[in-house]
Coordinates of N, CA and C in Angstrom, one line a residue:
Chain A
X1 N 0.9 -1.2 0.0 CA 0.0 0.0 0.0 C 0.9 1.2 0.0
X2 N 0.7 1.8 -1.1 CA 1.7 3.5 -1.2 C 1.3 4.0 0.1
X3 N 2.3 4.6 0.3 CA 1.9 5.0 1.9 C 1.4 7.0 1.8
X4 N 1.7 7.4 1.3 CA 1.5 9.2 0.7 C 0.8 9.0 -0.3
X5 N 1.6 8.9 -1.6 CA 1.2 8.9 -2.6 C 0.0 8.2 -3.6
X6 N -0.8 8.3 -3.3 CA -2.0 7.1 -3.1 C -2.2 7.1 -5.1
X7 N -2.4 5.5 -5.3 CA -2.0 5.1 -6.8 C -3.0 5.5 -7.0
X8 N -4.3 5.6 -7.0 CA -5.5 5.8 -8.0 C -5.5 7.3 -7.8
X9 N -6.4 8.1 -8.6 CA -6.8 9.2 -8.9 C -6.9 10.1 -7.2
X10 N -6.2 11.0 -6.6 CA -6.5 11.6 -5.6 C -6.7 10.5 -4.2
X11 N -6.3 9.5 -4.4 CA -6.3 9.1 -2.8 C -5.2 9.0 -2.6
X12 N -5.4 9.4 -0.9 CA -4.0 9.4 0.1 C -4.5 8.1 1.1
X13 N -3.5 7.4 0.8 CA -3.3 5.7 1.9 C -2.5 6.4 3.1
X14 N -3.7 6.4 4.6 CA -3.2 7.3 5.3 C -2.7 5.7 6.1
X15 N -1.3 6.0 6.8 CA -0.2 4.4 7.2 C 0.0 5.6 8.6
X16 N 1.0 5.2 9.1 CA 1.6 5.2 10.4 C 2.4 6.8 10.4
X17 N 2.5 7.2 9.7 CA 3.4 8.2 9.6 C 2.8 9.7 10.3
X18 N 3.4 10.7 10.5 CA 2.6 11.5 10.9 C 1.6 11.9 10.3
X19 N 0.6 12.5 11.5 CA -0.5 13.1 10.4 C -0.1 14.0 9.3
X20 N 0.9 15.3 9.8 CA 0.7 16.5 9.0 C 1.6 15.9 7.4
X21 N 2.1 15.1 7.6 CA 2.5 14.1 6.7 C 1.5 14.5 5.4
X22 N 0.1 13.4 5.7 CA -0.9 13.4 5.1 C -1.7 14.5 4.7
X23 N -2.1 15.5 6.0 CA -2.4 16.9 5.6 C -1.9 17.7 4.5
X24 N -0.6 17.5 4.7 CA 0.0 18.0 3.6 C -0.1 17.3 1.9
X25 N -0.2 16.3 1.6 CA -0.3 15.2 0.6 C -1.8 16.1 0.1
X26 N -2.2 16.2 1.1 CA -4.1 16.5 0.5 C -4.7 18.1 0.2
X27 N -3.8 18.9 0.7 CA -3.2 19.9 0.8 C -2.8 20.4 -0.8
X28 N -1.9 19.6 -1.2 CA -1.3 19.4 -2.1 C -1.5 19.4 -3.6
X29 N -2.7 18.0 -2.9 CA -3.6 17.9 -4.2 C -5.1 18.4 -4.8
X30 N -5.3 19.0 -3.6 CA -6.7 20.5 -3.9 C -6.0 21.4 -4.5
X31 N -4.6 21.9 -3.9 CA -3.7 22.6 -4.8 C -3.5 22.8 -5.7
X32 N -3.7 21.0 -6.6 CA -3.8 21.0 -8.2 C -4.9 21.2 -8.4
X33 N -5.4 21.4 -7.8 CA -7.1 21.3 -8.5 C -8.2 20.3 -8.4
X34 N -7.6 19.8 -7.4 CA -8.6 18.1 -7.5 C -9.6 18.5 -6.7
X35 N -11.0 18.2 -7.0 CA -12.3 18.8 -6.8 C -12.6 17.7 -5.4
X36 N -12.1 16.6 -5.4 CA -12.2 15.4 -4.3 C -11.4 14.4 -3.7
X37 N -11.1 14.5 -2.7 CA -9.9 13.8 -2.2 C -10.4 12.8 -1.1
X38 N -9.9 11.8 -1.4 CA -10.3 10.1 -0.8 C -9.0 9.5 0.4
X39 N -9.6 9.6 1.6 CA -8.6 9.7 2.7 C -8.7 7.8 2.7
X40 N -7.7 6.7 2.7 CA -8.1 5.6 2.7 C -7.1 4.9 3.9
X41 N -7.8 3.9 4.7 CA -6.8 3.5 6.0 C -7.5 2.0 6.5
X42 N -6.3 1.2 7.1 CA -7.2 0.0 7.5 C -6.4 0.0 9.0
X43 N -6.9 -1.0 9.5 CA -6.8 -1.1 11.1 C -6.4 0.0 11.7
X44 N -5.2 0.1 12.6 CA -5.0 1.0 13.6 C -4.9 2.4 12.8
X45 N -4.6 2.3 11.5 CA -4.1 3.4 11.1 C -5.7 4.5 10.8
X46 N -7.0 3.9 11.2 CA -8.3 4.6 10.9 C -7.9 5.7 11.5
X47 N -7.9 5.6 13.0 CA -7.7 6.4 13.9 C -6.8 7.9 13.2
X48 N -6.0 7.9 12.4 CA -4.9 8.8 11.9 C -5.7 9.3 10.8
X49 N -6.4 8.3 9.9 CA -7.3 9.4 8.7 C -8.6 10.0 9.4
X50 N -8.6 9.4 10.6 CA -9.8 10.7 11.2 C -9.2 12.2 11.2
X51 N -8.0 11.8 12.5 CA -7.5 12.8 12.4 C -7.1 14.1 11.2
X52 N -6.7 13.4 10.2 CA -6.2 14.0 9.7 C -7.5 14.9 8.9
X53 N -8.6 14.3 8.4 CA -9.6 14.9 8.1 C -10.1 16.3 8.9
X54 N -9.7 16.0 10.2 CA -10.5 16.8 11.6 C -9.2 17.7 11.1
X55 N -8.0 17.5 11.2 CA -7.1 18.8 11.1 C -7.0 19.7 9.8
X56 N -7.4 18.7 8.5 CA -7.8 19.7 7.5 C -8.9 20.8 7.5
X57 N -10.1 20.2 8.3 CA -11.3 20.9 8.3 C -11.6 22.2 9.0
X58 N -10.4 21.6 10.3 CA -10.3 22.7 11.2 C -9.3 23.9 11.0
X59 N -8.0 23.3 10.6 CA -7.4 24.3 10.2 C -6.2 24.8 9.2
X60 N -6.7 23.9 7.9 CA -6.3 24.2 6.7 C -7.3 24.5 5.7
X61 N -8.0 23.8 5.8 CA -9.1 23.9 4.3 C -10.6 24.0 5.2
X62 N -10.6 25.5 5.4 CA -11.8 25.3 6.5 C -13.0 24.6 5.4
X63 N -13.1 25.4 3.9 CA -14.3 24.9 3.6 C -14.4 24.1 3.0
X64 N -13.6 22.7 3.3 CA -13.4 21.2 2.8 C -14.7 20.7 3.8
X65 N -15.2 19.7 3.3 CA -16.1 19.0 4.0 C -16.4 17.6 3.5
X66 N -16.5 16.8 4.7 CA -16.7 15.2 4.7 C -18.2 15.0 3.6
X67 N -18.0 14.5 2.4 CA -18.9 14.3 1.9 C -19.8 12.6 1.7
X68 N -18.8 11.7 2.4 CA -19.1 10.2 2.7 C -18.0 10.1 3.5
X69 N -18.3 8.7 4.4 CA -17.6 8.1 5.2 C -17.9 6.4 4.7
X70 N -17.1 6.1 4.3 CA -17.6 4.2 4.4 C -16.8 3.2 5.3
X71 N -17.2 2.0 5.7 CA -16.5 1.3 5.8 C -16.6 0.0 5.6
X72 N -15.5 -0.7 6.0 CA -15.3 -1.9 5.2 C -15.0 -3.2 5.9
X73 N -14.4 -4.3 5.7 CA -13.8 -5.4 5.7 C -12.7 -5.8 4.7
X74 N -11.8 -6.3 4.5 CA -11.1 -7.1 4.1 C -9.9 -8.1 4.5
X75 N -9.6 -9.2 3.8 CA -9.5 -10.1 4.2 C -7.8 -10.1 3.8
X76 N -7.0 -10.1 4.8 CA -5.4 -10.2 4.6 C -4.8 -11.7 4.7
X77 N -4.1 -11.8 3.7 CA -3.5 -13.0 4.1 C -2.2 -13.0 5.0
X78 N -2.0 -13.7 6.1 CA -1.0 -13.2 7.2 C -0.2 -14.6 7.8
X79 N 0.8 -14.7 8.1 CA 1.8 -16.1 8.3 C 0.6 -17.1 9.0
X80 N -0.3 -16.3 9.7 CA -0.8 -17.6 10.2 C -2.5 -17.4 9.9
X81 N -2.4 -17.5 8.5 CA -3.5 -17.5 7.7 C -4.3 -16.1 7.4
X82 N -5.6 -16.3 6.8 CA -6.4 -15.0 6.4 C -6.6 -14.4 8.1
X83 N -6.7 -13.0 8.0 CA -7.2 -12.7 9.2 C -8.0 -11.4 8.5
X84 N -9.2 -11.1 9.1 CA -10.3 -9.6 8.6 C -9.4 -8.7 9.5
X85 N -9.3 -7.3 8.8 CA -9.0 -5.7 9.0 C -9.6 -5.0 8.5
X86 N -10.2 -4.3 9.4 CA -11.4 -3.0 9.0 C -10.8 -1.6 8.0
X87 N -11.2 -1.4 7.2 CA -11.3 -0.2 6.7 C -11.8 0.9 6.5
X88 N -11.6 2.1 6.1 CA -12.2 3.3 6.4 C -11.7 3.5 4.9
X89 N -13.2 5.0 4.3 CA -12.6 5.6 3.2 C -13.3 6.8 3.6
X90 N -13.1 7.5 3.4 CA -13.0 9.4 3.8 C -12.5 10.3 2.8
X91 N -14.1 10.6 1.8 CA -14.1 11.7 0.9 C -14.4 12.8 1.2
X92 N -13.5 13.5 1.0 CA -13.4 14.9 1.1 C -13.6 15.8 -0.1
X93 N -14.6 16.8 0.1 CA -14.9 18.0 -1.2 C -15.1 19.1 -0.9
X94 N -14.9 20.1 -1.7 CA -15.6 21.3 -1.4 C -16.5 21.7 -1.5
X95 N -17.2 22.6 -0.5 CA -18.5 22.9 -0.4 C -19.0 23.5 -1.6
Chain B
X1 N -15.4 8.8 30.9 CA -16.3 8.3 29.8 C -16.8 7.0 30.4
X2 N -17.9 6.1 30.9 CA -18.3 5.3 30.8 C -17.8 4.4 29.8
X3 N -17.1 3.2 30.1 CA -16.6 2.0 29.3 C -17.5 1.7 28.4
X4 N -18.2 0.6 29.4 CA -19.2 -0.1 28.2 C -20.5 0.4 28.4
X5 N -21.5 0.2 29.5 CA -22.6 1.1 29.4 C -22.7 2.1 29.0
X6 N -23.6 2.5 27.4 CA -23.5 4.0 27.4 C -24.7 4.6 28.8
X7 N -23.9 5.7 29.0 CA -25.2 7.0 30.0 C -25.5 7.3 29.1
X8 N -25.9 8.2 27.7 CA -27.2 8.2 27.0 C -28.0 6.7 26.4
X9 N -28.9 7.1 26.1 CA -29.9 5.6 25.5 C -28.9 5.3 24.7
X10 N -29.0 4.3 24.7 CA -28.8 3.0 23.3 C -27.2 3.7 22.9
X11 N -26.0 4.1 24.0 CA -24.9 4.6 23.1 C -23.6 4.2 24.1
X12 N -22.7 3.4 22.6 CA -21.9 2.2 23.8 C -20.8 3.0 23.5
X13 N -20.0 3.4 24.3 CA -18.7 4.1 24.1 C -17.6 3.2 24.2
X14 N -16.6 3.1 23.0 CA -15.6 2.4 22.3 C -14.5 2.6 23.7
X15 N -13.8 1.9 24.4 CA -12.4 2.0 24.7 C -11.4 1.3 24.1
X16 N -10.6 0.9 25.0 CA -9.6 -0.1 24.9 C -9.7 -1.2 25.0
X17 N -10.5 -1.6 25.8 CA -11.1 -2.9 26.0 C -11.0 -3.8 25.0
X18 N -11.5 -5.1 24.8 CA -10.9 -6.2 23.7 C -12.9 -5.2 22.9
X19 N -12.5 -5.7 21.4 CA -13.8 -5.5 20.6 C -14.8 -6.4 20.8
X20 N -14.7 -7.3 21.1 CA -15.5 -8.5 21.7 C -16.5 -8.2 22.8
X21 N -15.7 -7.1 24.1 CA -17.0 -6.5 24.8 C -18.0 -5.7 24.3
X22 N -17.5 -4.6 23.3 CA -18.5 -4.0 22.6 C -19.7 -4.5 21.6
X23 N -19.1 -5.6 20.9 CA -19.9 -6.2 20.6 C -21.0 -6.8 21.3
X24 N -20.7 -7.2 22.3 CA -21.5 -7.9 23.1 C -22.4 -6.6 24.2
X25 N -22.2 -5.9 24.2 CA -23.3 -5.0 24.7 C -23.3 -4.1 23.2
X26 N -23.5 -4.3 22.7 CA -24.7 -3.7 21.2 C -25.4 -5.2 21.3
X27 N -25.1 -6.5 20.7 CA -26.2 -7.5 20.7 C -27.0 -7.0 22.1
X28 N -26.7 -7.4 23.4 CA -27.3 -6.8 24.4 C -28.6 -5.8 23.9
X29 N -27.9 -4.5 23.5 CA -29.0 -3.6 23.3 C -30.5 -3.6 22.4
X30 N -29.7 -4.7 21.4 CA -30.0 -5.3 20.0 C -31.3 -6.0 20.6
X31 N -31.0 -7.1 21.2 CA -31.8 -8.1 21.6 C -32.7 -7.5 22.8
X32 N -32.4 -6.3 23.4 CA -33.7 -6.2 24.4 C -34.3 -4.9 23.9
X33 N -34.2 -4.7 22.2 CA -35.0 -4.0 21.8 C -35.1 -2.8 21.0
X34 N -33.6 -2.4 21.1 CA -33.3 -0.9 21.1 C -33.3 -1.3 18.9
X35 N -33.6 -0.2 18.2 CA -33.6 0.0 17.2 C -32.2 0.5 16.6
X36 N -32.1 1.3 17.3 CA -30.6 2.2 16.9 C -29.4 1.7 18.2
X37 N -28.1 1.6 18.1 CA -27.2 1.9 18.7 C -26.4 2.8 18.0
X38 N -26.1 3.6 18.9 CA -24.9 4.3 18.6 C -23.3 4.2 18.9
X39 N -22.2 3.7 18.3 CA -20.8 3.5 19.2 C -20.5 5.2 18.8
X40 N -19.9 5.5 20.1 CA -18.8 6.8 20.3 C -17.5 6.1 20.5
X41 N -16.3 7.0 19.9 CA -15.0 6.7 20.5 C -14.2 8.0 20.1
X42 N -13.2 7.8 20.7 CA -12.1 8.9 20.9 C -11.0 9.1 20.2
X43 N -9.8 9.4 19.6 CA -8.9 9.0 19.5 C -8.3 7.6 19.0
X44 N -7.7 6.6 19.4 CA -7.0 5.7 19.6 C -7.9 4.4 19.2
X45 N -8.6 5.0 20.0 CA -10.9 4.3 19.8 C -11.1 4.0 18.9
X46 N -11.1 5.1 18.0 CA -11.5 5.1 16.9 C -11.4 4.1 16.0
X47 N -10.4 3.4 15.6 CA -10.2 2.2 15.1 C -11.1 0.8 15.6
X48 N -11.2 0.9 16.9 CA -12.0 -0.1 17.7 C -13.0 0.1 17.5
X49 N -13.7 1.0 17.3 CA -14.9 1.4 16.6 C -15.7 0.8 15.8
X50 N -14.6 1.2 14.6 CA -14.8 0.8 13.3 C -14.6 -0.8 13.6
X51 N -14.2 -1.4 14.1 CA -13.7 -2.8 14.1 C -15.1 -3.3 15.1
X52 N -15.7 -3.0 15.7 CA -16.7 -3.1 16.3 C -18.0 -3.3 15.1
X53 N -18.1 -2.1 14.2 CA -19.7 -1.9 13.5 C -18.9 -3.3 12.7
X54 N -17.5 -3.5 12.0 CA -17.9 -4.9 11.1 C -17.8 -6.0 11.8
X55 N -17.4 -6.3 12.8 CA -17.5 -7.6 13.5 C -19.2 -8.0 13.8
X56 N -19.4 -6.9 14.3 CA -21.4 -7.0 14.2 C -22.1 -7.1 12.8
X57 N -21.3 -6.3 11.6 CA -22.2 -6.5 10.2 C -22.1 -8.0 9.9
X58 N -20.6 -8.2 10.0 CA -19.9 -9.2 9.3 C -20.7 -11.1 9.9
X59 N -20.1 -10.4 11.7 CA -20.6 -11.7 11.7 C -22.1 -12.2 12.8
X60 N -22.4 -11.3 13.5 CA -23.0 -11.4 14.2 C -25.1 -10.6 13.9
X61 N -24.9 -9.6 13.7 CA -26.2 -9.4 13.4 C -26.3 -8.4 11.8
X62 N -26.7 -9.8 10.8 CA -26.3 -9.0 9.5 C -27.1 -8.2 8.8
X63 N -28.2 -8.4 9.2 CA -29.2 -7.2 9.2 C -29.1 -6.0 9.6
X64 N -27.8 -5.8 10.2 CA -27.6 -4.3 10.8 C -27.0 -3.7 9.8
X65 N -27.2 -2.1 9.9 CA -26.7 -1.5 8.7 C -26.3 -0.3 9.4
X66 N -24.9 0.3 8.6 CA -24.5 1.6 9.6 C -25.5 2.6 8.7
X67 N -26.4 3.3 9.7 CA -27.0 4.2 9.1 C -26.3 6.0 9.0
X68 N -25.4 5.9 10.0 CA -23.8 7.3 9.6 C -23.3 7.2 10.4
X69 N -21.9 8.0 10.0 CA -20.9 8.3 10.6 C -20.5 9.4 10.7
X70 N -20.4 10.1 12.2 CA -20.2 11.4 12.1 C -18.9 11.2 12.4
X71 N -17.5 12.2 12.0 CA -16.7 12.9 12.9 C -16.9 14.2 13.4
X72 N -15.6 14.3 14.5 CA -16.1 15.6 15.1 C -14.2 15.6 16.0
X73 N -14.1 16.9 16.5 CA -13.0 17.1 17.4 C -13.5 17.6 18.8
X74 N -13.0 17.0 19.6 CA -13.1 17.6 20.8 C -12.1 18.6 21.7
X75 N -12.4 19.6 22.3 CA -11.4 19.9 23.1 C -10.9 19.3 24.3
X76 N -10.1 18.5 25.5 CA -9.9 17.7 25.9 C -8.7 18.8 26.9
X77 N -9.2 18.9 28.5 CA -8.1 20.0 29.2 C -6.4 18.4 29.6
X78 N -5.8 18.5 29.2 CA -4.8 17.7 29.7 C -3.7 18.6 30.7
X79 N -2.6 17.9 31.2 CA -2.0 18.3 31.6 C -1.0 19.7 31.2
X80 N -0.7 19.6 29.8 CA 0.1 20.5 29.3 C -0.8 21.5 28.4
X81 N -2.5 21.5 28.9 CA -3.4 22.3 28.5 C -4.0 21.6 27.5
X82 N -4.8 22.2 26.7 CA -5.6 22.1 25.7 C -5.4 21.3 24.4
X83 N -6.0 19.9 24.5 CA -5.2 19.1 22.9 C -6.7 18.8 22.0
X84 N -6.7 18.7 20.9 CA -7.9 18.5 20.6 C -7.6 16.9 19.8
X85 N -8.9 16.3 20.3 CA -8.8 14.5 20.0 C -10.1 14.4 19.3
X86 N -9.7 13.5 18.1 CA -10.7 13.4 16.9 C -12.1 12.6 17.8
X87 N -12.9 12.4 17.1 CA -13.9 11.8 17.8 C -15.2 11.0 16.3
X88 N -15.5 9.9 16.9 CA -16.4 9.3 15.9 C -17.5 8.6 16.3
X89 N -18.6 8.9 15.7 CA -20.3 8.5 16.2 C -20.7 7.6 14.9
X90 N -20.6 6.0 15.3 CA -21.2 5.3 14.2 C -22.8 5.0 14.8
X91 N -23.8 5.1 13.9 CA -25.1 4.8 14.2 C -25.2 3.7 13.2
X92 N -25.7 2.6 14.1 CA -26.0 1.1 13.9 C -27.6 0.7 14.0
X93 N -28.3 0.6 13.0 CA -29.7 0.2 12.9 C -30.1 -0.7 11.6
X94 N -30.9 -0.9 12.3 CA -31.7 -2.2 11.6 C -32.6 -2.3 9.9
X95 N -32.3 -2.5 9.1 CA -32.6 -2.7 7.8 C -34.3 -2.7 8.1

C-alpha cells in the first residue's frame, strides 16, 4: 500500500506516519485542483485518517467537508493464515 | 467516559477494551429492543470502533446496517493544556 502517494486518482493511503505528513499530501492535491480527495486507512491506522480529516477541516481547508464516510472489511492474508481488517474511506470535497 | 454502558440511551462508548466487549453490549441492546445503537469513540478508539460496526455486520447481526458516521473534534483539558482529539459516532440500525 503506497503509503502518501495514493496510486489511483487523488487518494491518500493514510499508514503510520505523521498526520501532518498526510495533511500536507491532500493539501497538495486540492492545490492541483482536485475537486475530491479520498482519505483511505485500515486497522489502527483509521484512527490517523480521522484525524487527519479533523485537522484539514479545522485548520487548513476550512471549507473542505466530509462528503461520505464508508466502511469496510477485508480479508489479509498473514503467516498464520487469512485474518479480517477494517477499513475506512474518507471523501473529502468542497462545499 | 463510561466503558461499556452507554449513559445516554442506546450509546456504547468504544475504549480499549478487547472488541468483543463492545460487541457484546450492542447485541445486548440489540436483543432487548433498542432500534438504533450508537458507538462513540475517541482517538485511539476510533479504530476499535470501526472494528466493532464490522464484526457485528460481518458476523453477528447482518441485518444491521450503519445508518452514519459522524466525525467531530473535541477539546480535551490535559496536563500541558488544551489538545484537541478526533472523535467518531457510528449509528447502527436495523434494515
Amino acid at each position: 500500500m503506497a503509503e502518501l502517494k495514493g496510486n489511483d486518482e487523488n487518494v491518500v493511503f493514510v499508514g503510520d506516519k505523521p498526520v501532518m505528513n498526510y495533511v500536507q499530501a491532500v493539501v497538495t492535491q486540492i492545490g492541483e485542483g482536485a475537486e475530491e480527495v479520498v482519505l483511505k486507512a485500515r486497522g489502527r491506522a483509521i484512527s490517523g485518517a480521522v484525524d487527519v480529516a479533523e485537522v484539514l477541516r479545522n485548520r487548513f481547508l476550512q471549507d473542505l467537508s466530509i462528503e461520505s464516510i464508508e466502511t469496510g472489511t477485508e480479508k489479509l492474508e498473514g503467516e498464520s493464515g487469512t485474518v479480517n481488517v477494517s477499513t475506512i474511506s474518507i471523501s473529502l470535497g468542497r462545499r
